[in-house]
mmCIF file of N, CA and C in Angstrom:
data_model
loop_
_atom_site.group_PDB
_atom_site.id
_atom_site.type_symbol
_atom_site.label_atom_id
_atom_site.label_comp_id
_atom_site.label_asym_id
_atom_site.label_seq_id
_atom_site.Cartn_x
_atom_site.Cartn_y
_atom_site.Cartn_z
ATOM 1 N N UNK A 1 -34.754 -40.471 -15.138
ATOM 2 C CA UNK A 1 -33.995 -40.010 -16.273
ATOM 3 C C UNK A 1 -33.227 -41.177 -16.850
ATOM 4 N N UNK A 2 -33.098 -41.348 -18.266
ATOM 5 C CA UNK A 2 -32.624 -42.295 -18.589
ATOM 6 C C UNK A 2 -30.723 -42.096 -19.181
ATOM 7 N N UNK A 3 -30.458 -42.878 -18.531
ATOM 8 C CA UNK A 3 -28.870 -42.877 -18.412
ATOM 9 C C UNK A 3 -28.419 -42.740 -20.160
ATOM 10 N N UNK A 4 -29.083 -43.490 -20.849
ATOM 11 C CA UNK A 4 -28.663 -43.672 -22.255
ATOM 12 C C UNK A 4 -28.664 -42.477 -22.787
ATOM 13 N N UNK A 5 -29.914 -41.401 -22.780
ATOM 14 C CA UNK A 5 -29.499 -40.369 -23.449
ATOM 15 C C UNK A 5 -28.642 -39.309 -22.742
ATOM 16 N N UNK A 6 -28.393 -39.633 -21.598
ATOM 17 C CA UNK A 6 -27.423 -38.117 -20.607
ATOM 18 C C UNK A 6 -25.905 -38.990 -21.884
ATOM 19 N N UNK A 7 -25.863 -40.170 -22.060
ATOM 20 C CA UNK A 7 -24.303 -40.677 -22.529
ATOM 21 C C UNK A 7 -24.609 -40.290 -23.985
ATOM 22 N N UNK A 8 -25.542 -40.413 -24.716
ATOM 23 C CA UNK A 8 -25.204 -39.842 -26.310
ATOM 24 C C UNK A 8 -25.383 -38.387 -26.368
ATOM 25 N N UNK A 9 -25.861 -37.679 -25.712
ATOM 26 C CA UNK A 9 -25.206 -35.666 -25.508
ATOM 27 C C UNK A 9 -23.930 -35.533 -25.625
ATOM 28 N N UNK A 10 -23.550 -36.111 -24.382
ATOM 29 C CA UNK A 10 -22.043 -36.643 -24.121
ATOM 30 C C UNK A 10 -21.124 -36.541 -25.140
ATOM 31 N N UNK A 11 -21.797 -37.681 -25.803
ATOM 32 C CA UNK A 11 -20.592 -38.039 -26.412
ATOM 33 C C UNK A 11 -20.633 -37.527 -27.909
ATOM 34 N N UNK A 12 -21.236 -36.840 -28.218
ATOM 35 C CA UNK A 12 -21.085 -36.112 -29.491
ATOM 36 C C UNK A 12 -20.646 -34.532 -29.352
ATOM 37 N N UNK A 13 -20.070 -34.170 -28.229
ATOM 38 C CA UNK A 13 -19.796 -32.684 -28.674
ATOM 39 C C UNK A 13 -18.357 -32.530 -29.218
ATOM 40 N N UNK A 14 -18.053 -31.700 -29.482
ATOM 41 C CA UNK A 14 -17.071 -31.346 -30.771
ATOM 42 C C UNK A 14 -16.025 -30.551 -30.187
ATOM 43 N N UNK A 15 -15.005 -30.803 -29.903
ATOM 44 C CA UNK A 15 -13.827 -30.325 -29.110
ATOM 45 C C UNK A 15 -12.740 -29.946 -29.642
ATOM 46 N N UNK A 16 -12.458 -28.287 -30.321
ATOM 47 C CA UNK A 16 -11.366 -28.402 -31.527
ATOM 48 C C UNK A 16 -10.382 -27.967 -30.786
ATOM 49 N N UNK A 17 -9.859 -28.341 -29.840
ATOM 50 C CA UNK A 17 -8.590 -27.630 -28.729
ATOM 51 C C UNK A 17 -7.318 -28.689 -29.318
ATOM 52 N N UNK A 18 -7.589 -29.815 -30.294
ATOM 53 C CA UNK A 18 -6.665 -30.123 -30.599
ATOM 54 C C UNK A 18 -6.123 -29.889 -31.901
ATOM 55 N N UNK A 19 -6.929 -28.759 -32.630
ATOM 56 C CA UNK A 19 -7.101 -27.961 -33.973
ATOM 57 C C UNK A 19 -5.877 -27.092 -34.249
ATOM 58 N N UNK A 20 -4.755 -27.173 -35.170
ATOM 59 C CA UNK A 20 -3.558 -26.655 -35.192
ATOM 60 C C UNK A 20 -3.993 -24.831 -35.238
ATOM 61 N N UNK A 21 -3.532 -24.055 -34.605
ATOM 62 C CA UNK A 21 -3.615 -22.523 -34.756
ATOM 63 C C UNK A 21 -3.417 -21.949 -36.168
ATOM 64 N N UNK A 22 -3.861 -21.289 -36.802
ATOM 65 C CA UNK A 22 -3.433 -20.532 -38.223
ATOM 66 C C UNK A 22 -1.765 -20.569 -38.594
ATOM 67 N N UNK A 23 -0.968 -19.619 -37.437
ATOM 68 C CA UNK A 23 -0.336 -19.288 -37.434
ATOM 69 C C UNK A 23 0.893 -20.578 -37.422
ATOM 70 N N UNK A 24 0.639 -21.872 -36.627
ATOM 71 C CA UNK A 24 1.348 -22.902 -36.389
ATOM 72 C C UNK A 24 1.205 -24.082 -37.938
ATOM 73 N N UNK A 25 0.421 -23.624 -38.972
ATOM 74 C CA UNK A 25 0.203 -24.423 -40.050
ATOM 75 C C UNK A 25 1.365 -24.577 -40.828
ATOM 76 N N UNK A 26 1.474 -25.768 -41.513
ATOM 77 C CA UNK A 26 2.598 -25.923 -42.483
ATOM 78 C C UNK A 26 2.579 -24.897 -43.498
ATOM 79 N N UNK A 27 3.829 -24.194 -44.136
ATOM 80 C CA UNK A 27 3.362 -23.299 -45.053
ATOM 81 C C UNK A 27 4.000 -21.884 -44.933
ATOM 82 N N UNK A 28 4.506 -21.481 -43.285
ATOM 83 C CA UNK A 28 4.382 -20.127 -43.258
ATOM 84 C C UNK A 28 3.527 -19.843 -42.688
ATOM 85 N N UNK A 29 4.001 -18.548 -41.890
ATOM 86 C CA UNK A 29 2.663 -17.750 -42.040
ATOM 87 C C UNK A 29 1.873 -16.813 -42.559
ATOM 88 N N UNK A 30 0.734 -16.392 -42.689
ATOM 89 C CA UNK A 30 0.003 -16.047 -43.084
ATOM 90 C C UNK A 30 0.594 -14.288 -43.234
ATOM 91 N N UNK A 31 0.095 -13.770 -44.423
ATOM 92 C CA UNK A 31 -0.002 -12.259 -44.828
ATOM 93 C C UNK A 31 -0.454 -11.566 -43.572
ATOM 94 N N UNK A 32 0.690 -10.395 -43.116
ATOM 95 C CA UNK A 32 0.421 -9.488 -42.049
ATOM 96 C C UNK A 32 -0.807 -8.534 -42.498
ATOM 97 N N UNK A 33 -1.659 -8.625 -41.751
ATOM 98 C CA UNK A 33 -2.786 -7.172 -42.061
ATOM 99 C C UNK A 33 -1.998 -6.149 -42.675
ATOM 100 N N UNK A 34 -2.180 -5.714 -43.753
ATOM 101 C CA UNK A 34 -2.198 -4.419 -43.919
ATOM 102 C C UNK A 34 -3.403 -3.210 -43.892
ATOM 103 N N UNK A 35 -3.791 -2.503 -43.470
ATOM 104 C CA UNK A 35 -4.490 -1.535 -42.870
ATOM 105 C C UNK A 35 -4.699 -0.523 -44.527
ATOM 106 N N UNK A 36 -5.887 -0.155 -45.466
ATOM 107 C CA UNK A 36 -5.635 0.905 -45.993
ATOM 108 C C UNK A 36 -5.765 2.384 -45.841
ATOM 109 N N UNK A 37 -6.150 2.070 -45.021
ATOM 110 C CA UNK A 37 -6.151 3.711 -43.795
ATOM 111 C C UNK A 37 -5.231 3.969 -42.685
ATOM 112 N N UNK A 38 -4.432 4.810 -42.884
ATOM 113 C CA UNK A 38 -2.992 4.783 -41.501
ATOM 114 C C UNK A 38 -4.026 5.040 -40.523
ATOM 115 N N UNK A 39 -3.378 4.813 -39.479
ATOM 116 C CA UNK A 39 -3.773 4.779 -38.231
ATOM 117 C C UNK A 39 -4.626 6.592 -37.859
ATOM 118 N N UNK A 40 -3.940 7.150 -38.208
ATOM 119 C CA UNK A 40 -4.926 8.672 -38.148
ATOM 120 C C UNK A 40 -6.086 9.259 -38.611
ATOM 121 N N UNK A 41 -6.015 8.218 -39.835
ATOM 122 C CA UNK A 41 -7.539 8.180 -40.078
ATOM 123 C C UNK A 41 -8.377 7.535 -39.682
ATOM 124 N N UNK A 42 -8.037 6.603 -39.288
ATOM 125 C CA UNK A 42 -9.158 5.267 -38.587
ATOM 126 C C UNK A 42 -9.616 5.663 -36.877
ATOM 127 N N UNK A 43 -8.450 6.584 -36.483
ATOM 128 C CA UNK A 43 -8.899 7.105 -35.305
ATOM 129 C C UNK A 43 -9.601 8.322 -35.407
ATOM 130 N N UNK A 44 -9.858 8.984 -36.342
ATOM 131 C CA UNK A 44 -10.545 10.559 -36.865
ATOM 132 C C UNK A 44 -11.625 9.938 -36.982
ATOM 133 N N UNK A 45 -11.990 8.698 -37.035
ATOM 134 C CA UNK A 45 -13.398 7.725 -37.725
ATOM 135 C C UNK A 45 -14.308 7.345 -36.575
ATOM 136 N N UNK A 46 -13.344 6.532 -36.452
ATOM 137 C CA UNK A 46 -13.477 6.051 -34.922
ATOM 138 C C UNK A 46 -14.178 6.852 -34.019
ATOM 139 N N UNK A 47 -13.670 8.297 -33.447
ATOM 140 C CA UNK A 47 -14.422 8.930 -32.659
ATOM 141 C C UNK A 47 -15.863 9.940 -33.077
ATOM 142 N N UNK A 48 -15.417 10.384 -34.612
ATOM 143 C CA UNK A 48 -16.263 10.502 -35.360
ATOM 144 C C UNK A 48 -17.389 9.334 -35.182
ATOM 145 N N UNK A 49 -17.519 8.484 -34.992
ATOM 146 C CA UNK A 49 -18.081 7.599 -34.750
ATOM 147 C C UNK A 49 -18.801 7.360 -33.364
ATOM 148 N N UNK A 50 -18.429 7.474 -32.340
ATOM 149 C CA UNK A 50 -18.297 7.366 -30.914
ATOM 150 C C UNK A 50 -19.237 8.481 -30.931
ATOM 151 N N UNK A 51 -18.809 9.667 -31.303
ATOM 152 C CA UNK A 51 -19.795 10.704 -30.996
ATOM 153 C C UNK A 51 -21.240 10.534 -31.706
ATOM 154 N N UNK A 52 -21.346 10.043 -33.053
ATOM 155 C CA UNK A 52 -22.353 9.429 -33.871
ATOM 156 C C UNK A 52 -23.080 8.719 -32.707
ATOM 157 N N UNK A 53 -22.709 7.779 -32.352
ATOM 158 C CA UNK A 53 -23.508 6.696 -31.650
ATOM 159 C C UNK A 53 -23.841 7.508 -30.005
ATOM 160 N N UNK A 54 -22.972 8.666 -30.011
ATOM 161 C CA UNK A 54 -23.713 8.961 -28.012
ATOM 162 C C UNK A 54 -24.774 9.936 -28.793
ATOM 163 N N UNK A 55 -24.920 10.494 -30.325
ATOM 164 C CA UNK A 55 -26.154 11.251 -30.419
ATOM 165 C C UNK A 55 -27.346 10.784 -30.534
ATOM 166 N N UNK A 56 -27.129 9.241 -31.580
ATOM 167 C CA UNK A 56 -28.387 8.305 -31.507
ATOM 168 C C UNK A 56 -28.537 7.993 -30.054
ATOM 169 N N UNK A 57 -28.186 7.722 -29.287
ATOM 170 C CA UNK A 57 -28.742 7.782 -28.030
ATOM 171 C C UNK A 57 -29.332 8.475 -27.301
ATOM 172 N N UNK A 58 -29.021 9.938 -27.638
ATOM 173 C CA UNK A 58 -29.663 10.945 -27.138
ATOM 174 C C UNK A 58 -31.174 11.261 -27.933
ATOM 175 N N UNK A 59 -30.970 11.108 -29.443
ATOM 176 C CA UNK A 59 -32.528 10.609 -30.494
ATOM 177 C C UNK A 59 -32.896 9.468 -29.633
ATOM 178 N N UNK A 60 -32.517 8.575 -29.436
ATOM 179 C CA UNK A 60 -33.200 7.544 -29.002
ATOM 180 C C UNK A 60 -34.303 7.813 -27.498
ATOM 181 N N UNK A 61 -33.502 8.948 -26.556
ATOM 182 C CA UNK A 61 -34.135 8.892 -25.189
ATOM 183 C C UNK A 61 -35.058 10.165 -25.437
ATOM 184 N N UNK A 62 -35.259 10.524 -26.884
ATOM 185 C CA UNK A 62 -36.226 11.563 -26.971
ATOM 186 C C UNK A 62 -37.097 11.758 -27.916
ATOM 187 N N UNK A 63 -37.256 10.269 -27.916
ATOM 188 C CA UNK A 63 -38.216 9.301 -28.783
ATOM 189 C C UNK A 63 -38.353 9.469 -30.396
ATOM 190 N N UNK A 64 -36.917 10.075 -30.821
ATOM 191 C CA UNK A 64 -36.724 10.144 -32.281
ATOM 192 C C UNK A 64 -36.200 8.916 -32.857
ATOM 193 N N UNK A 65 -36.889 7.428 -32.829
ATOM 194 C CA UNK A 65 -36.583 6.135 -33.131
ATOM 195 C C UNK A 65 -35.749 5.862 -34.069
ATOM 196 N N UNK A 66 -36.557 6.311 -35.061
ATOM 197 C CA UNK A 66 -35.635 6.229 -36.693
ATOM 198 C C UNK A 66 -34.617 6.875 -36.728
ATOM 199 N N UNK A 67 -34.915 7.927 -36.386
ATOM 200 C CA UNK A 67 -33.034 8.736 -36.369
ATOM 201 C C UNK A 67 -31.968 8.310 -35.780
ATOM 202 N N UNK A 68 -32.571 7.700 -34.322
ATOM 203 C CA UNK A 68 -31.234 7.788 -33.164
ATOM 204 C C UNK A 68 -31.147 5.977 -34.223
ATOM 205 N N UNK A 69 -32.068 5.203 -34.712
ATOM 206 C CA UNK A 69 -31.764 3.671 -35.264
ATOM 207 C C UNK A 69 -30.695 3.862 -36.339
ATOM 208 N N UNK A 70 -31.054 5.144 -37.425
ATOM 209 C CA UNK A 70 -30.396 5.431 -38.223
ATOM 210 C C UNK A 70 -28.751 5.427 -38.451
ATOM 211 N N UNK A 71 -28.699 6.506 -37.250
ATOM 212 C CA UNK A 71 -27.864 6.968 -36.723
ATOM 213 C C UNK A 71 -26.926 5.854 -36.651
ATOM 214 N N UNK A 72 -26.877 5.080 -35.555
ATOM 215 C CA UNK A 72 -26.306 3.768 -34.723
ATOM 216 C C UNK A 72 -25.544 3.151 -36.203
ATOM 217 N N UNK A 73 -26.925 3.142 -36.776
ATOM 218 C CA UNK A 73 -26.572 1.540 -37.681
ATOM 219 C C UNK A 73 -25.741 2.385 -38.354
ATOM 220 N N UNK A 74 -25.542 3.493 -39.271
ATOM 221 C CA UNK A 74 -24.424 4.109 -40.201
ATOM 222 C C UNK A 74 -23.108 3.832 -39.615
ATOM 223 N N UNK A 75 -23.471 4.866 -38.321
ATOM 224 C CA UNK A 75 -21.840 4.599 -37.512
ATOM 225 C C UNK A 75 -21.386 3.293 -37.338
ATOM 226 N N UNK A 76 -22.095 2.428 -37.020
ATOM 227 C CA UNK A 76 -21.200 1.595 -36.398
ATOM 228 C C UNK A 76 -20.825 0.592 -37.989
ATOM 229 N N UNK A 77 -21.706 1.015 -39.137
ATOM 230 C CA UNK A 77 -21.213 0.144 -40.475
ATOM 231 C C UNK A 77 -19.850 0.793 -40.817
ATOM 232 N N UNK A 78 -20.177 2.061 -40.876
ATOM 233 C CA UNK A 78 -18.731 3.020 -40.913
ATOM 234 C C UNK A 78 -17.330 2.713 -40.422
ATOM 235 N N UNK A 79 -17.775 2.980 -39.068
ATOM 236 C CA UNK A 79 -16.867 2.036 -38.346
ATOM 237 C C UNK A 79 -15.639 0.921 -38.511
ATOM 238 N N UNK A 80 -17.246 -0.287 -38.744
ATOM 239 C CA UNK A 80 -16.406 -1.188 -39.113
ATOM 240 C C UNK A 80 -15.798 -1.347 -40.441
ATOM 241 N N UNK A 81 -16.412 -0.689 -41.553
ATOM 242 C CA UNK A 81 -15.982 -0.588 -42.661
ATOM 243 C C UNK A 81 -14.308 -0.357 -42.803
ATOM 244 N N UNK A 82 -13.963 0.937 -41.670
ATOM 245 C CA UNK A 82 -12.907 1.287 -42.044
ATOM 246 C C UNK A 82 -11.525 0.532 -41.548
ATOM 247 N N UNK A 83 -12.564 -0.282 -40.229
ATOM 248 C CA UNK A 83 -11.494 -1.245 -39.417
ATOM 249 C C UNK A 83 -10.926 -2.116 -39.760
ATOM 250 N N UNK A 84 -11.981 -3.030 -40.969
ATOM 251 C CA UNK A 84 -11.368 -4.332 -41.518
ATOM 252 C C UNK A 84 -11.067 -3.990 -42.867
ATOM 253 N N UNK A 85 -11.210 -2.717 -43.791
ATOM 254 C CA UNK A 85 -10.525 -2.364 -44.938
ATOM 255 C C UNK A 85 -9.009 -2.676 -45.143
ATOM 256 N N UNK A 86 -8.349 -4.007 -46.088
ATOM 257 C CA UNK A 86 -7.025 -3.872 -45.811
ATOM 258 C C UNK A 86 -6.758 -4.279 -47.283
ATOM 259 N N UNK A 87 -5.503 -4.407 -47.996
ATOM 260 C CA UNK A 87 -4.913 -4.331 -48.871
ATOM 261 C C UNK A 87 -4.032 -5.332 -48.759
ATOM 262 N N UNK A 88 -4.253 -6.926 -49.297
ATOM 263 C CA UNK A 88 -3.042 -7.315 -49.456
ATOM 264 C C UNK A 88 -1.512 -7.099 -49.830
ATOM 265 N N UNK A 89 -1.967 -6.532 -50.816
ATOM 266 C CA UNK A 89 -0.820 -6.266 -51.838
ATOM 267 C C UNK A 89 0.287 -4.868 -51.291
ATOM 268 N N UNK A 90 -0.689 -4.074 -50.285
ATOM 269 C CA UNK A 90 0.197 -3.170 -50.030
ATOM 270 C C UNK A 90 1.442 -3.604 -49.206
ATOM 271 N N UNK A 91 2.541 -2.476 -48.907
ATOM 272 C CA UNK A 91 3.331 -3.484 -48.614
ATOM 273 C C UNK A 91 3.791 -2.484 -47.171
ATOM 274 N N UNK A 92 3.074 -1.197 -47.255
ATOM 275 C CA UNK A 92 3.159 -0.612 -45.551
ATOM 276 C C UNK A 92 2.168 -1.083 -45.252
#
């Protein structure tokens, strides 16, 4: 094995541990999440959801492919849709 290339792997990887945090930047910090769904709806979703995805599983183990695929992929877009929905401007 040749020593030269084990040292240029080496020495090119990219190490951002000395990369300032968001939060530690000059400036302030950054706009708190605001959420546009209170918390009661996102959890009405959420399990609404949970149950979505244990039925595609159950399509899935009874070889209804497309449905239980269907299924999955809505919920879990849903899901996330409602998780990262936020509103700068709001101010709750």
């Amino acid at each position: 094995m040749n020593d030269e290339t084990t040292e240029e792997t080496t020495e090119h990887i990219y190490d951002d541990a000395d990369q300032p945090l968001p939060d530690s930047m000059p400036g302030g910090s950054p706009d708190p999440y605001r959420p546009v769904f209170d918390p009661t709806v996102r959890t009405i979703i959420y399990v609404v959801c949970l149950i979505a995805q244990i039925v595609s599983v159950v399509c899935l183990a009874y070889h209804y492919e497309t449905l239980g695929a269907t299924i999955a992929t809505c919920a879990g877009l849903l899901a996330a849709g409602f998780g990262v929905a936020y509103n700068p401007s709001r101010t709750n």
